[in-house]
Short mmCIF file of C-alpha atoms in Angstrom, two decimals:
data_model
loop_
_atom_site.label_atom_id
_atom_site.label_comp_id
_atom_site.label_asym_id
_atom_site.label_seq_id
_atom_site.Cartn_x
_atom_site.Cartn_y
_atom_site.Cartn_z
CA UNK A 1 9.66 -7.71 16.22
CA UNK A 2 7.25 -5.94 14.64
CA UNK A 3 7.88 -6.02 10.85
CA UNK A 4 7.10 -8.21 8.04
CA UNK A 5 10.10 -8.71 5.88
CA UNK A 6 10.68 -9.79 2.19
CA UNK A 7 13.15 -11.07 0.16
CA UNK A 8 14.28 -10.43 -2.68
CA UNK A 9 13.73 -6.57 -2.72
CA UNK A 10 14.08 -6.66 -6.35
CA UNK A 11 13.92 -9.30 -8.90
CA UNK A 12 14.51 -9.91 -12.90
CA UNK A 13 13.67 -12.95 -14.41
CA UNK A 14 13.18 -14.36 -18.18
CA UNK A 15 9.36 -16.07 -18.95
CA UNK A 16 11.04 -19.49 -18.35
CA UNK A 17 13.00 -18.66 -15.24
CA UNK A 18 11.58 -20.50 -12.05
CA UNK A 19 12.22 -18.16 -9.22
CA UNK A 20 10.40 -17.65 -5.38
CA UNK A 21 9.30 -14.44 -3.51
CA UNK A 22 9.65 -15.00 0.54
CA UNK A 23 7.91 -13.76 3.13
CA UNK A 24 8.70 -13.70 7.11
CA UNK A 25 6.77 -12.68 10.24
CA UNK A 26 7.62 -12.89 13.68
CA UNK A 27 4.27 -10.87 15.26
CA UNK A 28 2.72 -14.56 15.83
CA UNK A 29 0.04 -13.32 13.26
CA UNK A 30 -1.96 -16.31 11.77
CA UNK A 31 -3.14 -14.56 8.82
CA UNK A 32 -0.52 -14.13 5.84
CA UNK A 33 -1.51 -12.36 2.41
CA UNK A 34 -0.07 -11.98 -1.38
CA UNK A 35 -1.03 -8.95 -3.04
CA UNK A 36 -0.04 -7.51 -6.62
CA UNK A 37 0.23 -4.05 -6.94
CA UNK A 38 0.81 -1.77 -10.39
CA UNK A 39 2.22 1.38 -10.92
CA UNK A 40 -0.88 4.32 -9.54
CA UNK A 41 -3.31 1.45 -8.91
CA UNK A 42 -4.28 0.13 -5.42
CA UNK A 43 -2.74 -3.55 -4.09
CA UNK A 44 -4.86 -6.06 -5.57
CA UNK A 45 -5.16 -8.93 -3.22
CA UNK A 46 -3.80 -12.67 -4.39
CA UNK A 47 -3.86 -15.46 -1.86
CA UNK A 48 -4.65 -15.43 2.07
CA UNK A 49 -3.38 -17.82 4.46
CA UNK A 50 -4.70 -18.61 7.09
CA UNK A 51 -3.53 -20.53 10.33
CA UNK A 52 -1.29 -21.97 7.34
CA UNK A 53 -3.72 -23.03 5.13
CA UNK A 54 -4.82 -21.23 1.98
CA UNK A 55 -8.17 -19.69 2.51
CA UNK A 56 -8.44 -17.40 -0.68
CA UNK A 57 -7.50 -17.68 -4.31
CA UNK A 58 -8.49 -14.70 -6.12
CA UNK A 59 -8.45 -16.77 -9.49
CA UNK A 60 -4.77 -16.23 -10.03
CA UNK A 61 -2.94 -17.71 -12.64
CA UNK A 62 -1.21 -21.42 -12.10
CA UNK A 63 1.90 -19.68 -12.90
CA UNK A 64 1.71 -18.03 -9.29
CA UNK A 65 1.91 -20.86 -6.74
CA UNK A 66 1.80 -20.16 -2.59
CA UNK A 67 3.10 -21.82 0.22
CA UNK A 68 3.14 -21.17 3.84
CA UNK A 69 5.51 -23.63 5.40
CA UNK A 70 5.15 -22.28 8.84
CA UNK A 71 3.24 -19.49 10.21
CA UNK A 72 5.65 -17.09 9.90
CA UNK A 73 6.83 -17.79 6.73
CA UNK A 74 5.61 -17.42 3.02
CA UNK A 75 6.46 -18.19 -0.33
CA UNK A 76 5.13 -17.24 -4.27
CA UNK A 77 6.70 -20.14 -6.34
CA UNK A 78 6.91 -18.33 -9.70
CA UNK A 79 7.36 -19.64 -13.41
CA UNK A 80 6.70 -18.99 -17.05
CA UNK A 81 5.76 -15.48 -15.82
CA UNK A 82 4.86 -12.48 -18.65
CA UNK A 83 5.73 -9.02 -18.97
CA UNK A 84 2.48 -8.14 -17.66
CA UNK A 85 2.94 -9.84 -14.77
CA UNK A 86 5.44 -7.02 -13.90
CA UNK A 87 4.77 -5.50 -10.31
CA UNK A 88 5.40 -4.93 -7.19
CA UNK A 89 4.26 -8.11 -4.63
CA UNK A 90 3.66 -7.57 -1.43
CA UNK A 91 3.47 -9.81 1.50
CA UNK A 92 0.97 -8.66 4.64
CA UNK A 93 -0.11 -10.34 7.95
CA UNK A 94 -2.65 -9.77 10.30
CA UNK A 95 -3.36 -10.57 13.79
CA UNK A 96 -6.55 -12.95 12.79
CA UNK A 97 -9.45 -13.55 13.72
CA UNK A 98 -9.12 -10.39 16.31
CA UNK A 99 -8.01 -7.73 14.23
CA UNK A 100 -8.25 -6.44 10.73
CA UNK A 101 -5.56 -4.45 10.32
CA UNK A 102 -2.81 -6.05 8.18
CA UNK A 103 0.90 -5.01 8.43
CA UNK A 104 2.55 -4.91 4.93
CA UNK A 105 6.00 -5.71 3.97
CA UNK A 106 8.38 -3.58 2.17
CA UNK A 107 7.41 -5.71 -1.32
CA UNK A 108 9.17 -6.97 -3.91
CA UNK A 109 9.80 -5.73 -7.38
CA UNK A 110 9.52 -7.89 -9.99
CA UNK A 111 10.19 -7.33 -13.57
CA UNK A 112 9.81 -10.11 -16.21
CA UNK A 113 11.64 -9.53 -19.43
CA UNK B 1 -18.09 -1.40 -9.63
CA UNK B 2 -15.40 0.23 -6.86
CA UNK B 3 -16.49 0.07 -3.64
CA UNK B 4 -14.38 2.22 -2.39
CA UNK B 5 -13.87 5.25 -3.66
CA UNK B 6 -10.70 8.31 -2.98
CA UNK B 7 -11.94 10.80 -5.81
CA UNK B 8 -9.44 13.47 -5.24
CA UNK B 9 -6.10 11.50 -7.16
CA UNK B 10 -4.40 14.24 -5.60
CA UNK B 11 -3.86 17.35 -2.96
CA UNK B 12 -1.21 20.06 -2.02
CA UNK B 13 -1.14 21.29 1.54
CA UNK B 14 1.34 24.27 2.99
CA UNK B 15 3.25 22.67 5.63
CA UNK B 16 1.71 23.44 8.81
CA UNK B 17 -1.62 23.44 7.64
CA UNK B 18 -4.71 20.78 7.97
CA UNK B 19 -4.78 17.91 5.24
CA UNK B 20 -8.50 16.59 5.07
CA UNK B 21 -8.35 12.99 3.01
CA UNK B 22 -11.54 12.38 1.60
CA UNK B 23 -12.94 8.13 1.27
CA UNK B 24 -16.66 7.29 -0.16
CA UNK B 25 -18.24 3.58 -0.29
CA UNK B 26 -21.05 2.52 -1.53
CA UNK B 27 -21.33 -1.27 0.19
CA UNK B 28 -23.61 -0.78 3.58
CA UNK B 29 -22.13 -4.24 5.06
CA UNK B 30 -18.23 -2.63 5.27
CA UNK B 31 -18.00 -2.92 9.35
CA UNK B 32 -14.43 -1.50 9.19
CA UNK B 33 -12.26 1.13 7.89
CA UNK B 34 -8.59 1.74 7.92
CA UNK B 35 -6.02 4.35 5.68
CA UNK B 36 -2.99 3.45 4.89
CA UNK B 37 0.15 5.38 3.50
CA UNK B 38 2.53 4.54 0.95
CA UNK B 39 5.37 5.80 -0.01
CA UNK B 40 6.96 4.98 -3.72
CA UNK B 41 8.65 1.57 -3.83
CA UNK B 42 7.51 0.45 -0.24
CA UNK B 43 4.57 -1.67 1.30
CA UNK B 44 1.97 0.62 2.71
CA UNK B 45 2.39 1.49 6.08
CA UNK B 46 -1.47 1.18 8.44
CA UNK B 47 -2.12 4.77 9.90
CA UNK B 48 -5.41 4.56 11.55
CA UNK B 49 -8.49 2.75 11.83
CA UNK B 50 -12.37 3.10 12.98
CA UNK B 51 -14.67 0.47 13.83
CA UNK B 52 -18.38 1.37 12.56
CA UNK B 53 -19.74 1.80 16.00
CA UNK B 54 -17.52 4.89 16.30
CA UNK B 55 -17.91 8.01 14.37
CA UNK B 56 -14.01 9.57 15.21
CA UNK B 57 -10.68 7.91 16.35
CA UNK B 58 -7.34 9.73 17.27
CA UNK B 59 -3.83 8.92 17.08
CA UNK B 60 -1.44 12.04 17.35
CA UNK B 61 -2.18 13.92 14.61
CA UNK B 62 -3.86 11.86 12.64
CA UNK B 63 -8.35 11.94 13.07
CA UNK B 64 -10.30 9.58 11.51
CA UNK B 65 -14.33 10.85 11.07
CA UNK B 66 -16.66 8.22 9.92
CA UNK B 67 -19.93 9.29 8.70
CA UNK B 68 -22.28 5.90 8.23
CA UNK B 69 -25.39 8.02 7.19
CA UNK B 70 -23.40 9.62 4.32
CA UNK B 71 -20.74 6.58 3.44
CA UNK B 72 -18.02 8.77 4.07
CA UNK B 73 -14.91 9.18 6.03
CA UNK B 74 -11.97 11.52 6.29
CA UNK B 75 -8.39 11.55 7.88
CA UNK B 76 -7.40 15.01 8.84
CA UNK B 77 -4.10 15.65 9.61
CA UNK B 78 -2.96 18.36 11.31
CA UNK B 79 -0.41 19.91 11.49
CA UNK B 80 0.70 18.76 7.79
CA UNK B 81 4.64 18.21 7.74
CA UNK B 82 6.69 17.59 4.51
CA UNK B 83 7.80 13.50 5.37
CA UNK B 84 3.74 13.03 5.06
CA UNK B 85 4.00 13.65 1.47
CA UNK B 86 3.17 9.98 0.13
CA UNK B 87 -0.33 8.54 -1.13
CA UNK B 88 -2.79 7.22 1.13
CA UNK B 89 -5.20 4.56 0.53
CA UNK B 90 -8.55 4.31 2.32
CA UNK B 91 -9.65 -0.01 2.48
CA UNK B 92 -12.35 -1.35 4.21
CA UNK B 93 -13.47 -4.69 5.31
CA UNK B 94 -16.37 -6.72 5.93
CA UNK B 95 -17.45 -8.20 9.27
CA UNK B 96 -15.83 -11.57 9.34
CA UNK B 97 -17.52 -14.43 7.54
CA UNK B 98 -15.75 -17.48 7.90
CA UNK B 99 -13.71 -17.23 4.47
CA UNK B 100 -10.50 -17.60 7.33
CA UNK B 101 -9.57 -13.75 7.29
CA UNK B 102 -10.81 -9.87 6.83
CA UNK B 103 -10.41 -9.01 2.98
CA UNK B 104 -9.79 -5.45 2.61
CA UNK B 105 -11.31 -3.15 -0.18
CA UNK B 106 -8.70 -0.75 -0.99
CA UNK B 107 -9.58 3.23 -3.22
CA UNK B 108 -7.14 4.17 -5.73
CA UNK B 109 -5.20 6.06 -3.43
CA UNK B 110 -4.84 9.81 -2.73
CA UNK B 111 -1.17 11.65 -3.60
CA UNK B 112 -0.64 14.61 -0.30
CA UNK B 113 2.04 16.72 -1.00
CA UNK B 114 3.04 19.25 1.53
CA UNK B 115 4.84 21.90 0.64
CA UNK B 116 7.53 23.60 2.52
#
């Protein structure tokens, strides 16, 4: 298995909806990312995991929360989101510490109305 | 300041042709370099990479050149078919530094077209 995989691949939600992004690997990567990415821009990087614990909070908002339960899985916990927030998130893993490249999943599209 | 920089936004190709893909940096410490392509509404899919030690790597028909001395690097690919129209994004990453994983540096991205 070598894909990352997330769920849902699109998503609507109201600014006081509570709703979670998920994220699955089976490559035995210990290395999972969040990244945001807008329309024409490059992915902006979020939160890294790593061997399960978080490693890297790009001073996101509260209103994103992570979790890595195992090490192939990962969630965003979202809530009280804003329009702005709309994007696509995408999930990534990498074969850490021996190798940079990171494998993305397909993302998910959010929109917050 | 970007540290990573794809100045052409875009480029048309004739199918059958060479595509040249041009990256810049400006940080001295990136140790890594990788280009990635994305088509709309998906994750970005890894192409290629090149350690800094080497100056070219080749997978099919995809070359990467890496020129430390100038801060530059290229993918060519040749030949150019229509399902590699999609915009590629040059990252690169630092040698690793105990933060617990390689953060990549990503350009704006580069839209290929190639044209029937």
């Amino acid at each position: 298995d070598t894909e990352v995989t997330q769920t849902p691949k699109h998503l609507v939600m109201g600014m006081t909806n509570k709703k979670s992004l998920k994220c699955e690997q089976h490559m035995g990567h210990r290395a999972m990312y969040w990244y945001k990415q807008k329309a024409k821009k490059p992915p902006e990087l979020m939160f890294v995991y790593s061997y399960e614990k978080l490693s890297i909070n790009e001073s996101v908002p509260s209103r994103f929360s992570p979790e890595c339960p195992n090490s192939s899985l990962l969630n965003l916990h979202l809530h009280a989101l804003q329009p702005e927030d709309s994007a696509l998130y995408l999930c990534a893993s990498s074969h850490f510490p021996s190798r940079n490249e990171q494998f993305f999943g397909p993302g998910t599209r959010l929109t917050v109305l | 300041d970007q540290q990573v920089k794809q100045n052409s936004p875009s480029l048309s190709v004739q199918e059958g042709r060479i595509s040249i893909l041009n990256c810049d940096y400006t940080n001295s410490m990136f140790d890594y370099f990788l280009w990635y392509k994305k088509y709309p509404a998906e994750g970005p899919t890894f192409l290629i990479s090149i350690s800094s030690i080497k100056d070219k790597n080749e997978d099919g028909r995809f070359t990467v050149f890496l020129n430390k001395s100038a801060k530059h690097l290229s993918l060519h690919i040749v030949p150019s078919q229509p399902g590699d129209s999609a915009v590629y994004f040059c990252a690169a990453s630092y040698p690793y530094s105990g933060a617990g994983s390689y953060q990549l540096t990503f350009g704006k991205g580069t839209k290929l077209s190639v044209i029937p």
